[in-house]
Short mmCIF file of C-alpha atoms in Angstrom, two decimals:
data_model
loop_
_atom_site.label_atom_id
_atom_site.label_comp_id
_atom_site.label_asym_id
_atom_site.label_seq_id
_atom_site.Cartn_x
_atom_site.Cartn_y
_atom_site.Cartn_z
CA UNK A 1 16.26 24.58 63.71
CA UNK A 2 18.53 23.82 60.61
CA UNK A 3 17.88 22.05 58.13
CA UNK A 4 18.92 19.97 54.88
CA UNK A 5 16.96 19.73 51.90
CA UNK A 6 18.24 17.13 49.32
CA UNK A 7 16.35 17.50 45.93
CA UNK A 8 16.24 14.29 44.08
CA UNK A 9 15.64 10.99 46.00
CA UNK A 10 16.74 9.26 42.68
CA UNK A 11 19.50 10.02 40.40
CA UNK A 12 19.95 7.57 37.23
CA UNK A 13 23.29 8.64 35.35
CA UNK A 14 24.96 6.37 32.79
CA UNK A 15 28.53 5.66 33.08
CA UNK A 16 31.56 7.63 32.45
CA UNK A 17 28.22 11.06 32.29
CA UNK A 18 28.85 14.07 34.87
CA UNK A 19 26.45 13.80 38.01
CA UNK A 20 25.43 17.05 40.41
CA UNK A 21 23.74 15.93 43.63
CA UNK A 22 21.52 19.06 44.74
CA UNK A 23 21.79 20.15 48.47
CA UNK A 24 19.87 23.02 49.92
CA UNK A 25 20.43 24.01 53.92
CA UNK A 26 18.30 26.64 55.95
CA UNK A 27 20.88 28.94 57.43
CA UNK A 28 23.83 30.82 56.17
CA UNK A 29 25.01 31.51 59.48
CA UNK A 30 28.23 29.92 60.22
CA UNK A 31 27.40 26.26 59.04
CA UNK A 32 29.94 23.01 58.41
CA UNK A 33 28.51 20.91 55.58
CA UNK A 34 29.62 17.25 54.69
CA UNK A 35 28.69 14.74 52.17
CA UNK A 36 28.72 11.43 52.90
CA UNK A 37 28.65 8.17 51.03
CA UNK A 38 26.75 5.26 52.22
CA UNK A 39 27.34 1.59 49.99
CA UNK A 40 25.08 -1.27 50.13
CA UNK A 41 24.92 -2.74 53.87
CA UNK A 42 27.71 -0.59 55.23
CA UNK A 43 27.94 2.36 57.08
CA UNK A 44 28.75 6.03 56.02
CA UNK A 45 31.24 7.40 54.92
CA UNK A 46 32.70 11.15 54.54
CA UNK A 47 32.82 12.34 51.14
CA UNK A 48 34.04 15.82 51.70
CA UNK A 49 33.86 18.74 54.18
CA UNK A 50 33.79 22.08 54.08
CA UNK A 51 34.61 24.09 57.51
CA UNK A 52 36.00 27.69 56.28
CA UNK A 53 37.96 28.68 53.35
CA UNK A 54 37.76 27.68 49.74
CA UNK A 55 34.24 27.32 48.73
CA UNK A 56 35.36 24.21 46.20
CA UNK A 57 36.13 21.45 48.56
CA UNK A 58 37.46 18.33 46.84
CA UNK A 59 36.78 14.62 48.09
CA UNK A 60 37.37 11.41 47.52
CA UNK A 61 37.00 9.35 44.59
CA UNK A 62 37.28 12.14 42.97
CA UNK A 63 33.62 14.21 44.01
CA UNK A 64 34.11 17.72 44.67
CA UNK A 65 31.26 20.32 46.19
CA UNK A 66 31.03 23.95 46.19
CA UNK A 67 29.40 26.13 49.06
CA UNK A 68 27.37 28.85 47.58
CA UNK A 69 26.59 31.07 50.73
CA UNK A 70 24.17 33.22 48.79
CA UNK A 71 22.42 30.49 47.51
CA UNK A 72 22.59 28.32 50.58
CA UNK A 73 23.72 25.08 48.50
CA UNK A 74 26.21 22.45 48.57
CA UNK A 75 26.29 20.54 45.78
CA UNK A 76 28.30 17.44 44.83
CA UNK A 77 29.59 17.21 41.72
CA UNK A 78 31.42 14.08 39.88
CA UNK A 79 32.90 14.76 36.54
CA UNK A 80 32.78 11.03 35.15
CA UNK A 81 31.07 8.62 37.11
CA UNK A 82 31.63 4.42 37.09
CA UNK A 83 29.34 2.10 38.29
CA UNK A 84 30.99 1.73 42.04
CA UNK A 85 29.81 5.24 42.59
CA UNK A 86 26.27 3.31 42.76
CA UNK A 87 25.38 4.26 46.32
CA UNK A 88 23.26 6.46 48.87
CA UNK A 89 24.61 9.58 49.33
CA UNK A 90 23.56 12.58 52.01
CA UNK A 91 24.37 15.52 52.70
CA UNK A 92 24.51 17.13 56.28
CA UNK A 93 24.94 20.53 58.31
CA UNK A 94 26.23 21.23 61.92
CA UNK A 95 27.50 24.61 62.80
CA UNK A 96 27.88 26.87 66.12
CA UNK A 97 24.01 27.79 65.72
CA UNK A 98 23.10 23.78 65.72
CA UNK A 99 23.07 22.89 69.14
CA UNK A 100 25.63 20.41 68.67
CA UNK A 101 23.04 18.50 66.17
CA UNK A 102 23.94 16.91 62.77
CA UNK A 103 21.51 17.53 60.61
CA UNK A 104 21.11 15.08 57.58
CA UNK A 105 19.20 14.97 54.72
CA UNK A 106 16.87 12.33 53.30
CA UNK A 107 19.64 11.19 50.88
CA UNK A 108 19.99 11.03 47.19
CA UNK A 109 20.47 7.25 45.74
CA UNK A 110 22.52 7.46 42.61
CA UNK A 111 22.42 4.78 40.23
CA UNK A 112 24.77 4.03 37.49
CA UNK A 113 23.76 2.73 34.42
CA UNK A 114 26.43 0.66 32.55
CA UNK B 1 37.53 1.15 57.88
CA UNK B 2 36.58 3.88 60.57
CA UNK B 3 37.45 2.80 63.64
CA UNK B 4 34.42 3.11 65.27
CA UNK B 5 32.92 -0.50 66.38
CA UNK B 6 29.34 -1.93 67.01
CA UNK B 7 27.94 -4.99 68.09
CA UNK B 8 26.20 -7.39 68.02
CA UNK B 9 25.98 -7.01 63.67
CA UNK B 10 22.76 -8.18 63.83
CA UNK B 11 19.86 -8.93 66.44
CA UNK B 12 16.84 -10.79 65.75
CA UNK B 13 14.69 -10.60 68.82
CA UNK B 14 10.63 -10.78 69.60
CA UNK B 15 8.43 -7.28 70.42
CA UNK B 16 8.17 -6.42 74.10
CA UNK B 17 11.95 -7.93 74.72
CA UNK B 18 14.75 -5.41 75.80
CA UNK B 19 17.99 -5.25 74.10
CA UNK B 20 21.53 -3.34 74.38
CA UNK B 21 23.90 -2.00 71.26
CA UNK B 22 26.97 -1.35 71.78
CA UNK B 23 29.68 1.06 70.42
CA UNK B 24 33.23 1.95 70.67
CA UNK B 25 34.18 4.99 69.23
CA UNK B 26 37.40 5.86 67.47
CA UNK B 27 40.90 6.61 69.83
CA UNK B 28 40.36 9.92 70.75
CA UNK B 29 36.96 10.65 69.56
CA UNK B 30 35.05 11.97 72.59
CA UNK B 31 31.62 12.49 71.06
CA UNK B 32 29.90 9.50 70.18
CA UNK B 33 26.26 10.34 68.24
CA UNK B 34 23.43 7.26 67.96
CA UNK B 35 21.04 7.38 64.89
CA UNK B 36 18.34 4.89 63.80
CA UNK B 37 18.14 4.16 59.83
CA UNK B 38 14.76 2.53 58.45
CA UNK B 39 12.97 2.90 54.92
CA UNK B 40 10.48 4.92 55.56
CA UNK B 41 12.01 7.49 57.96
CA UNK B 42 15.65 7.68 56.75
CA UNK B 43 18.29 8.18 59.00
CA UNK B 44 17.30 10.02 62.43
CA UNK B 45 19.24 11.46 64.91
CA UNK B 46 18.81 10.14 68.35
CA UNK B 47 21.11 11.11 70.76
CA UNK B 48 24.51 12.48 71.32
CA UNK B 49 27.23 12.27 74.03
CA UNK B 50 30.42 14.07 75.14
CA UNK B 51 32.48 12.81 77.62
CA UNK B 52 29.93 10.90 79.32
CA UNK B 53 27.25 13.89 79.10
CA UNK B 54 24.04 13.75 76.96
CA UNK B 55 25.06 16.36 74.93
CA UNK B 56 22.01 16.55 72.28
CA UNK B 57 18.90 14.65 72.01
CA UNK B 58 16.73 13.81 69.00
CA UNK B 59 14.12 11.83 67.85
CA UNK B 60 14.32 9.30 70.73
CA UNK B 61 11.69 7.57 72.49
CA UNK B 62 11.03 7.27 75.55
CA UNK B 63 11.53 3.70 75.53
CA UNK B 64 14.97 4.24 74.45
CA UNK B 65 17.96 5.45 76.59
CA UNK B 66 21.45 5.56 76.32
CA UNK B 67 25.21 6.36 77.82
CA UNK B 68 28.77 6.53 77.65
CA UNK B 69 30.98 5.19 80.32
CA UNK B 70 34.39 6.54 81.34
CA UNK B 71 36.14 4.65 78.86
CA UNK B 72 34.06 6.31 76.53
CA UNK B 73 32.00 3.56 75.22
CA UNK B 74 28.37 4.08 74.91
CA UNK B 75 24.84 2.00 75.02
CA UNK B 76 21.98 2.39 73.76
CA UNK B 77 19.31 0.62 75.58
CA UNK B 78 16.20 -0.36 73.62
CA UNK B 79 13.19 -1.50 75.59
CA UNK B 80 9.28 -2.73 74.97
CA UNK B 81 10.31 -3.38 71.73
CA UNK B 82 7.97 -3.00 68.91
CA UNK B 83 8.02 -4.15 64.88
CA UNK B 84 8.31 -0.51 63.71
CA UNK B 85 11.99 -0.74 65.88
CA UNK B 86 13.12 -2.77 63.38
CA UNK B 87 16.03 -1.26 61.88
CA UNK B 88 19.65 -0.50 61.78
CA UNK B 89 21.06 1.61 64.23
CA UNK B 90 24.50 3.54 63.88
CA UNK B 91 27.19 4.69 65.97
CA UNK B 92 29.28 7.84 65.15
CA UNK B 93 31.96 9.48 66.95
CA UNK B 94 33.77 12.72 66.40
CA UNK B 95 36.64 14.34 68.35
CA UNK B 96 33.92 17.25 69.29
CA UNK B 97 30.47 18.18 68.80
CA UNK B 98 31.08 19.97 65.60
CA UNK B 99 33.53 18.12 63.79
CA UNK B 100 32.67 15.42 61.14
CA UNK B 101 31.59 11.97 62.20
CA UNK B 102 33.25 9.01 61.73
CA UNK B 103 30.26 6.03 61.44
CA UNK B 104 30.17 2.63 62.57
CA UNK B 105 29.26 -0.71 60.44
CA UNK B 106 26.13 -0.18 62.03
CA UNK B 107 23.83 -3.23 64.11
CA UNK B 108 20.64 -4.52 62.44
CA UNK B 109 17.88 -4.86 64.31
CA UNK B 110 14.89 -7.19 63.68
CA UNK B 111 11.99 -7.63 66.34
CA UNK B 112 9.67 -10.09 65.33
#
């Protein structure tokens, strides 16, 4: 089965620093890999996606992520962060090979420090 | 906001009581995906539908079930309820199985 290895439960960045998010899958076969954002007592939300093509995928609110097939990574990257960035983020991987499964992992909860 | 819609928000109900969550997915969306979010196990997959088939199933117990209807709508059915239920359950949907998801707000569960 696939799956989605997220490196640091707990970021701390101060504001206005750069931030990388680490994400690690199991499979280079054919996989679709998201980011998504998840605020205080909401619901997620997509970050950015990447499908085919480009291996730097740009988001919103200005994260980007780069697939690195040989490395099997998908990190998110934020070049100047501000305190409403403060959030749960995850990172997940579906593909042909998944069964039709999402697989998420255990999420990385960034905090900015003003 | 995504589109897709849950209720109740929240439900506050006591252990061995049965309850029902509903979702609406997003016009169009014909996958609709179920996951359960607590502290200390994160956010698991339960179950997924297509078109009113199971399509995938996860971590679901058995005293959990679900479906979607032909409007496309989908339950999830939680029984025998138990304190470690406790938690907030989400609702995605996505045009098809591979596609990204589009999540709900999400219903908060509390058995007492």
């Amino acid at each position: 089965a696939q799956s989605v290895t997220q490196l640091d439960s707990q970021v701390p960045v101060f504001e206005e620093a750069p931030v990388e998010l680490r994400c690690n899958y199991s499979s280079s076969v054919s996989v679709y890999l998201f980011w998504y954002v998840q605020y205080p007592n909401q619901g997620l939300q997509l970050l950015l996606k990447y499908l085919s093509g480009s291996t730097l995928v740009k988001g919103i609110n200005g994260f980007e992520a780069e697939f690195n097939k040989s490395q099997t990574s998908f990190h998110l990257r934020k070049p100047s962060v501000h305190i409403s960035d403060t959030a749960e983020y995850f990172c997940a991987v579906s593909g042909p090979r998944t069964g039709n499964q999402f697989y998420f992992g255990t999420g990385t909860s960034l905090t900015v420090i003003p | 906001d995504s589109g897709v819609t849950q209720t109740p928000k929240h439900l506050i109900t006591a252990t061995g009581q049965r309850v029902t969550l509903r979702c609406s997915p997003r016009s169009g969306d014909l996958s609709v995906y179920w996951y359960q979010q607590s502290l200390d196990q994160g956010l698991q997959f339960l179950i997924q539908y297509y078109n009113g088939e199971e399509r995938a199933k996860g971590n679901i117990l058995e005293r959990f079930s679900a479906q979607q209807f032909p409007d496309l709508h989908s339950e999830l059915n939680l029984s025998s309820l138990e304190l470690g239920d406790s938690a907030l359950y989400f609702c995605a949907s996505s045009v098809a199985g591979l596609s990204e998801q589009y999540f709900g707000p999400g219903t908060r569960l509390t058995v007492t």
